[in-house]
Amino acid sequence: MKKIFFTVGPTQIFPTLKKHIFSAIKNDILSISHRSEYFQNLYQQISENLKNLFNIPKNYHIFFLSSSLEAMERIIQNTVYKYSFHFINGAFSEKFYQIAKDLKKSPIKKILKNKEDYNLKKTKIPANVELICLTQNETSNGIAIPIKEIEFLKKIHPNKLIAVDLVSSFPYPKINFEYIDMVFFSVQKCFGMPAGLSILITSDQSIKKAEFLLKKKISIGSYHNFINLKQKESLFQTPETPNIFYLYLFNKILKDFKKISLEKIRKDIEKKAKIIYDYFDDHKILKPAIEEKSLRSQTTIVINTNKLPSEKIISKLKKYGLIVGTGYKENKNHQIRIANFPAHKISWIKKLISTFDRII
Ligand SMILES: *Cc1c(COP(=O)(O)O)cnc(C)c1O
């Protein structure tokens, strides 16, 4: 039976991906050199397509990393002398904080507990904080921080850098880069690709910080420090041999997004999320894990299975070829997670919902 993956990443591949994989083989992408003109042209195209599509300022930089955990590590290494500040809304923001600790910085955390805490501008952030870190969409529990709340931070703290993990929501949130210095995301979530490539978008202010740290003789890492990345970027190259195959696919998906239009992609995500939330809001047993509607993720939806073990529901859905995710870590057995990415068609969401109706 043909399977449809609603898992939160890796997930269902983007419908055009297969075609792009064949075209990569046909065009010898798997054999070309990363020092060739072809590659430089590909890097330049990705950079321009991203900047045009998402209104990214011209002086921002586009770097390619191997994962989003790597992006967290590079950000801390390159922009923090001592103090980073972390809003904690789930396991991935906690990871960001932990990485700062592992790198022997002195991170500060603020745990977001109730609705009022998400009014981020009310949080007192010490003057000596250099970088503020946020996970906009917590894939672990289905909480999403409204982008406007994040943008307020830069207005109040213009001299601090702001880094935002948009790994499982980009391109859904509309971002004004005037207020955000660093954004990163992985391609195995909303881009419907295999895992192993993360895109980091950084302001010039962030690079200047790395230069400052280097002058102070602070380690900013080696081959993937911001200065090396920027220097190679100026030639449309990368310090290491990158995954050219994935970069080729990523560029193709970007072009597909442009063709479909971001507006339609965003509207469809909202339409599908509404179908899912409406259904579970009215369900007798299964309920959305996040009650507060303004904090509900549109792209990674978490459902409490209450007295039904999630494993049972997951295996019943599997018989219909529908693959949904378990809860994260300690919630493995009593939550399920449903991805609502651009790859997921409305008709599939409807099929998933009607199958829930049949099995429970
Ligand atoms: C998946 C995920 C990550 C980790 O991404 P990798 O590519 O596996 O490093 C980080 N943050 C969030 C919110 C995620 O969903």
PDB file of C-alpha atoms in Angstrom, residues 121-318:
ATOM      1  CA  LYS A 121       8.577  41.952  25.932  1.00  0.00           C
ATOM      2  CA  LYS A 122       7.628  41.766  29.622  1.00  0.00           C
ATOM      3  CA  THR A 123      10.635  39.549  30.335  1.00  0.00           C
ATOM      4  CA  LYS A 124      13.553  41.331  31.974  1.00  0.00           C
ATOM      5  CA  ILE A 125      16.681  40.571  29.986  1.00  0.00           C
ATOM      6  CA  PRO A 126      19.961  41.604  31.673  1.00  0.00           C
ATOM      7  CA  ALA A 127      21.929  44.381  29.959  1.00  0.00           C
ATOM      8  CA  ASN A 128      24.997  42.194  29.446  1.00  0.00           C
ATOM      9  CA  VAL A 129      23.127  39.607  27.358  1.00  0.00           C
ATOM     10  CA  GLU A 130      24.616  39.462  23.865  1.00  0.00           C
ATOM     11  CA  LEU A 131      22.289  37.063  22.087  1.00  0.00           C
ATOM     12  CA  ILE A 132      18.616  36.117  22.545  1.00  0.00           C
ATOM     13  CA  CYS A 133      17.660  32.604  21.342  1.00  0.00           C
ATOM     14  CA  LEU A 134      14.165  31.362  20.547  1.00  0.00           C
ATOM     15  CA  THR A 135      12.541  28.280  19.098  1.00  0.00           C
ATOM     16  CA  GLN A 136       9.576  29.692  17.224  1.00  0.00           C
ATOM     17  CA  ASN A 137       7.911  26.353  16.579  1.00  0.00           C
ATOM     18  CA  GLU A 138       8.508  23.688  19.220  1.00  0.00           C
ATOM     19  CA  THR A 139       8.253  20.420  17.349  1.00  0.00           C
ATOM     20  CA  SER A 140       8.422  18.591  20.678  1.00  0.00           C
ATOM     21  CA  ASN A 141       5.100  19.860  22.043  1.00  0.00           C
ATOM     22  CA  GLY A 142       3.284  21.843  19.334  1.00  0.00           C
ATOM     23  CA  ILE A 143       3.709  25.335  20.815  1.00  0.00           C
ATOM     24  CA  ALA A 144       4.393  28.186  18.400  1.00  0.00           C
ATOM     25  CA  ILE A 145       5.512  31.655  19.533  1.00  0.00           C
ATOM     26  CA  PRO A 146       3.735  34.386  17.533  1.00  0.00           C
ATOM     27  CA  ILE A 147       6.302  36.085  15.270  1.00  0.00           C
ATOM     28  CA  LYS A 148       5.160  39.551  16.383  1.00  0.00           C
ATOM     29  CA  GLU A 149       6.266  38.746  19.933  1.00  0.00           C
ATOM     30  CA  ILE A 150       9.721  37.857  18.651  1.00  0.00           C
ATOM     31  CA  GLU A 151       9.953  41.016  16.563  1.00  0.00           C
ATOM     32  CA  PHE A 152       9.197  43.203  19.615  1.00  0.00           C
ATOM     33  CA  LEU A 153      12.402  41.934  21.224  1.00  0.00           C
ATOM     34  CA  LYS A 154      14.659  43.628  18.698  1.00  0.00           C
ATOM     35  CA  LYS A 155      12.698  46.857  19.070  1.00  0.00           C
ATOM     36  CA  ILE A 156      13.366  46.834  22.822  1.00  0.00           C
ATOM     37  CA  HIS A 157      16.900  45.422  22.583  1.00  0.00           C
ATOM     38  CA  PRO A 158      18.361  46.836  19.349  1.00  0.00           C
ATOM     39  CA  ASN A 159      21.934  46.069  20.411  1.00  0.00           C
ATOM     40  CA  LYS A 160      21.391  42.409  21.174  1.00  0.00           C
ATOM     41  CA  LEU A 161      21.444  39.771  18.461  1.00  0.00           C
ATOM     42  CA  ILE A 162      18.311  37.650  17.946  1.00  0.00           C
ATOM     43  CA  ALA A 163      18.538  34.041  16.723  1.00  0.00           C
ATOM     44  CA  VAL A 164      15.409  32.111  15.839  1.00  0.00           C
ATOM     45  CA  ASP A 165      15.022  28.375  15.273  1.00  0.00           C
ATOM     46  CA  LEU A 166      12.396  28.122  12.522  1.00  0.00           C
ATOM     47  CA  VAL A 167      13.295  24.527  11.758  1.00  0.00           C
ATOM     48  CA  SER A 168       9.798  23.072  11.641  1.00  0.00           C
ATOM     49  CA  SER A 169       7.791  26.111  10.523  1.00  0.00           C
ATOM     50  CA  PHE A 170       9.760  27.930   7.823  1.00  0.00           C
ATOM     51  CA  PRO A 171       8.384  29.070   5.294  1.00  0.00           C
ATOM     52  CA  TYR A 172       5.048  29.435   7.097  1.00  0.00           C
ATOM     53  CA  PRO A 173       5.828  32.455   9.330  1.00  0.00           C
ATOM     54  CA  LYS A 174       6.177  35.767   7.542  1.00  0.00           C
ATOM     55  CA  ILE A 175       9.393  37.289   8.813  1.00  0.00           C
ATOM     56  CA  ASN A 176      10.603  40.845   8.863  1.00  0.00           C
ATOM     57  CA  PHE A 177      14.375  40.437   8.840  1.00  0.00           C
ATOM     58  CA  GLU A 178      14.801  43.951  10.197  1.00  0.00           C
ATOM     59  CA  TYR A 179      14.113  42.428  13.613  1.00  0.00           C
ATOM     60  CA  ILE A 180      15.896  39.099  13.358  1.00  0.00           C
ATOM     61  CA  ASP A 181      19.630  38.537  12.956  1.00  0.00           C
ATOM     62  CA  MET A 182      19.806  34.803  12.490  1.00  0.00           C
ATOM     63  CA  VAL A 183      17.282  32.271  11.236  1.00  0.00           C
ATOM     64  CA  PHE A 184      17.852  28.593  10.546  1.00  0.00           C
ATOM     65  CA  PHE A 185      15.833  25.648   9.311  1.00  0.00           C
ATOM     66  CA  SER A 186      16.341  22.048   8.171  1.00  0.00           C
ATOM     67  CA  VAL A 187      15.125  20.745   4.837  1.00  0.00           C
ATOM     68  CA  GLN A 188      13.583  17.522   6.200  1.00  0.00           C
ATOM     69  CA  LYS A 189      10.661  19.441   7.713  1.00  0.00           C
ATOM     70  CA  CYS A 190       8.706  21.936   5.603  1.00  0.00           C
ATOM     71  CA  PHE A 191      10.733  21.403   2.431  1.00  0.00           C
ATOM     72  CA  GLY A 192       9.900  17.706   2.147  1.00  0.00           C
ATOM     73  CA  MET A 193      13.479  16.605   1.514  1.00  0.00           C
ATOM     74  CA  PRO A 194      15.705  13.960   3.143  1.00  0.00           C
ATOM     75  CA  ALA A 195      17.601  15.147   6.261  1.00  0.00           C
ATOM     76  CA  GLY A 196      21.174  16.421   6.269  1.00  0.00           C
ATOM     77  CA  LEU A 197      21.093  20.078   5.236  1.00  0.00           C
ATOM     78  CA  SER A 198      20.386  23.149   7.317  1.00  0.00           C
ATOM     79  CA  ILE A 199      20.192  26.697   6.001  1.00  0.00           C
ATOM     80  CA  LEU A 200      21.468  29.520   8.203  1.00  0.00           C
ATOM     81  CA  ILE A 201      20.584  33.104   7.289  1.00  0.00           C
ATOM     82  CA  THR A 202      22.624  35.730   9.177  1.00  0.00           C
ATOM     83  CA  SER A 203      22.868  39.504   9.385  1.00  0.00           C
ATOM     84  CA  ASP A 204      26.115  41.400   8.930  1.00  0.00           C
ATOM     85  CA  GLN A 205      25.879  42.429  12.591  1.00  0.00           C
ATOM     86  CA  SER A 206      26.298  38.740  13.542  1.00  0.00           C
ATOM     87  CA  ILE A 207      29.424  38.398  11.386  1.00  0.00           C
ATOM     88  CA  LYS A 208      30.886  41.536  12.977  1.00  0.00           C
ATOM     89  CA  LYS A 209      30.413  39.923  16.365  1.00  0.00           C
ATOM     90  CA  ALA A 210      32.393  36.872  15.198  1.00  0.00           C
ATOM     91  CA  GLU A 211      35.189  39.181  14.002  1.00  0.00           C
ATOM     92  CA  PHE A 212      35.185  40.911  17.373  1.00  0.00           C
ATOM     93  CA  LEU A 213      35.439  37.585  19.241  1.00  0.00           C
ATOM     94  CA  LEU A 214      38.255  36.415  16.995  1.00  0.00           C
ATOM     95  CA  LYS A 215      40.189  39.617  17.709  1.00  0.00           C
ATOM     96  CA  LYS A 216      39.743  38.939  21.412  1.00  0.00           C
ATOM     97  CA  LYS A 217      41.269  35.489  20.818  1.00  0.00           C
ATOM     98  CA  ILE A 218      38.046  33.660  21.667  1.00  0.00           C
ATOM     99  CA  SER A 219      37.550  30.407  19.731  1.00  0.00           C
ATOM    100  CA  ILE A 220      34.815  30.751  17.120  1.00  0.00           C
ATOM    101  CA  GLY A 221      35.325  27.218  15.782  1.00  0.00           C
ATOM    102  CA  SER A 222      37.246  26.155  12.725  1.00  0.00           C
ATOM    103  CA  TYR A 223      36.169  25.514   9.135  1.00  0.00           C
ATOM    104  CA  HIS A 224      32.521  26.508   9.707  1.00  0.00           C
ATOM    105  CA  ASN A 225      33.119  29.727  11.629  1.00  0.00           C
ATOM    106  CA  PHE A 226      31.212  32.733  10.280  1.00  0.00           C
ATOM    107  CA  ILE A 227      34.348  34.364   8.911  1.00  0.00           C
ATOM    108  CA  ASN A 228      35.352  31.354   6.811  1.00  0.00           C
ATOM    109  CA  LEU A 229      31.763  30.848   5.706  1.00  0.00           C
ATOM    110  CA  LYS A 230      31.458  34.492   4.660  1.00  0.00           C
ATOM    111  CA  GLN A 231      34.787  34.524   2.870  1.00  0.00           C
ATOM    112  CA  LYS A 232      33.843  31.437   0.838  1.00  0.00           C
ATOM    113  CA  GLU A 233      30.325  32.756   0.275  1.00  0.00           C
ATOM    114  CA  SER A 234      31.806  35.801  -1.439  1.00  0.00           C
ATOM    115  CA  LEU A 235      33.053  33.340  -4.110  1.00  0.00           C
ATOM    116  CA  PHE A 236      29.793  31.327  -3.961  1.00  0.00           C
ATOM    117  CA  GLN A 237      31.703  28.418  -2.481  1.00  0.00           C
ATOM    118  CA  THR A 238      31.775  26.559   0.836  1.00  0.00           C
ATOM    119  CA  PRO A 239      34.771  25.731   3.083  1.00  0.00           C
ATOM    120  CA  GLU A 240      34.107  21.952   2.887  1.00  0.00           C
ATOM    121  CA  THR A 241      32.808  19.702   0.135  1.00  0.00           C
ATOM    122  CA  PRO A 242      29.074  20.275   0.571  1.00  0.00           C
ATOM    123  CA  ASN A 243      26.151  18.051  -0.301  1.00  0.00           C
ATOM    124  CA  ILE A 244      25.738  19.398  -3.818  1.00  0.00           C
ATOM    125  CA  PHE A 245      22.953  16.923  -4.566  1.00  0.00           C
ATOM    126  CA  TYR A 246      20.770  18.301  -1.740  1.00  0.00           C
ATOM    127  CA  LEU A 247      21.583  21.887  -2.641  1.00  0.00           C
ATOM    128  CA  TYR A 248      20.421  21.163  -6.175  1.00  0.00           C
ATOM    129  CA  LEU A 249      17.169  19.662  -4.841  1.00  0.00           C
ATOM    130  CA  PHE A 250      16.690  22.532  -2.396  1.00  0.00           C
ATOM    131  CA  ASN A 251      16.996  25.071  -5.200  1.00  0.00           C
ATOM    132  CA  LYS A 252      14.393  23.141  -7.219  1.00  0.00           C
ATOM    133  CA  ILE A 253      11.972  23.121  -4.279  1.00  0.00           C
ATOM    134  CA  LEU A 254      12.498  26.853  -3.779  1.00  0.00           C
ATOM    135  CA  LYS A 255      11.536  27.372  -7.411  1.00  0.00           C
ATOM    136  CA  ASP A 256       8.469  25.171  -6.896  1.00  0.00           C
ATOM    137  CA  PHE A 257       7.462  27.259  -3.877  1.00  0.00           C
ATOM    138  CA  LYS A 258       7.821  30.398  -5.957  1.00  0.00           C
ATOM    139  CA  LYS A 259       5.628  28.900  -8.684  1.00  0.00           C
ATOM    140  CA  ILE A 260       2.926  27.864  -6.224  1.00  0.00           C
ATOM    141  CA  SER A 261       3.386  31.206  -4.352  1.00  0.00           C
ATOM    142  CA  LEU A 262       4.098  31.574  -0.668  1.00  0.00           C
ATOM    143  CA  GLU A 263       0.711  33.121  -0.175  1.00  0.00           C
ATOM    144  CA  LYS A 264      -1.014  29.948  -1.328  1.00  0.00           C
ATOM    145  CA  ILE A 265       1.332  27.719   0.663  1.00  0.00           C
ATOM    146  CA  ARG A 266       0.608  29.712   3.828  1.00  0.00           C
ATOM    147  CA  LYS A 267      -3.140  29.811   3.237  1.00  0.00           C
ATOM    148  CA  ASP A 268      -3.250  26.069   2.597  1.00  0.00           C
ATOM    149  CA  ILE A 269      -1.314  25.373   5.799  1.00  0.00           C
ATOM    150  CA  GLU A 270      -3.872  27.406   7.758  1.00  0.00           C
ATOM    151  CA  LYS A 271      -6.780  25.710   6.021  1.00  0.00           C
ATOM    152  CA  LYS A 272      -5.419  22.239   6.780  1.00  0.00           C
ATOM    153  CA  ALA A 273      -4.512  23.129  10.375  1.00  0.00           C
ATOM    154  CA  LYS A 274      -8.068  24.354  10.914  1.00  0.00           C
ATOM    155  CA  ILE A 275      -9.485  21.059   9.668  1.00  0.00           C
ATOM    156  CA  ILE A 276      -7.270  19.166  12.111  1.00  0.00           C
ATOM    157  CA  TYR A 277      -7.810  21.390  15.154  1.00  0.00           C
ATOM    158  CA  ASP A 278     -11.584  21.670  14.569  1.00  0.00           C
ATOM    159  CA  TYR A 279     -11.862  17.904  14.420  1.00  0.00           C
ATOM    160  CA  PHE A 280      -9.912  17.256  17.624  1.00  0.00           C
ATOM    161  CA  ASP A 281     -11.489  20.172  19.504  1.00  0.00           C
ATOM    162  CA  ASP A 282     -14.813  18.371  19.004  1.00  0.00           C
ATOM    163  CA  HIS A 283     -13.458  14.870  19.641  1.00  0.00           C
ATOM    164  CA  LYS A 284     -14.639  12.948  22.702  1.00  0.00           C
ATOM    165  CA  ILE A 285     -11.279  11.396  23.591  1.00  0.00           C
ATOM    166  CA  LEU A 286      -8.456  12.873  21.532  1.00  0.00           C
ATOM    167  CA  LYS A 287      -7.720  16.549  22.231  1.00  0.00           C
ATOM    168  CA  PRO A 288      -5.209  19.134  20.978  1.00  0.00           C
ATOM    169  CA  ALA A 289      -2.336  19.280  23.490  1.00  0.00           C
ATOM    170  CA  ILE A 290      -2.208  23.085  23.290  1.00  0.00           C
ATOM    171  CA  GLU A 291      -5.469  24.587  24.483  1.00  0.00           C
ATOM    172  CA  GLU A 292      -4.488  28.209  23.948  1.00  0.00           C
ATOM    173  CA  LYS A 293      -5.349  28.864  20.311  1.00  0.00           C
ATOM    174  CA  SER A 294      -2.907  31.759  19.836  1.00  0.00           C
ATOM    175  CA  LEU A 295      -0.002  29.437  20.698  1.00  0.00           C
ATOM    176  CA  ARG A 296      -0.985  26.494  18.524  1.00  0.00           C
ATOM    177  CA  SER A 297       1.513  25.425  15.908  1.00  0.00           C
ATOM    178  CA  GLN A 298       0.122  25.399  12.383  1.00  0.00           C
ATOM    179  CA  THR A 299       2.773  23.004  11.057  1.00  0.00           C
ATOM    180  CA  THR A 300       3.392  20.435  13.822  1.00  0.00           C
ATOM    181  CA  ILE A 301       0.182  19.551  15.589  1.00  0.00           C
ATOM    182  CA  VAL A 302       0.250  17.615  18.836  1.00  0.00           C
ATOM    183  CA  ILE A 303      -2.738  15.634  20.084  1.00  0.00           C
ATOM    184  CA  ASN A 304      -3.245  14.138  23.545  1.00  0.00           C
ATOM    185  CA  THR A 305      -4.511  10.595  23.213  1.00  0.00           C
ATOM    186  CA  ASN A 306      -5.647  10.547  26.869  1.00  0.00           C
ATOM    187  CA  LYS A 307      -6.812   7.071  27.877  1.00  0.00           C
ATOM    188  CA  LEU A 308      -5.872   5.506  24.545  1.00  0.00           C
ATOM    189  CA  PRO A 309      -2.200   4.501  24.165  1.00  0.00           C
ATOM    190  CA  SER A 310      -0.786   6.384  21.182  1.00  0.00           C
ATOM    191  CA  GLU A 311       0.896   3.221  19.932  1.00  0.00           C
ATOM    192  CA  LYS A 312      -2.511   1.598  19.291  1.00  0.00           C
ATOM    193  CA  ILE A 313      -3.789   4.550  17.277  1.00  0.00           C
ATOM    194  CA  ILE A 314      -0.566   4.765  15.303  1.00  0.00           C
ATOM    195  CA  SER A 315      -0.630   1.071  14.369  1.00  0.00           C
ATOM    196  CA  LYS A 316      -4.309   1.228  13.349  1.00  0.00           C
ATOM    197  CA  LEU A 317      -3.650   4.216  11.084  1.00  0.00           C
ATOM    198  CA  LYS A 318      -0.690   2.373   9.623  1.00  0.00           C
TER     199      LYS A 318
END
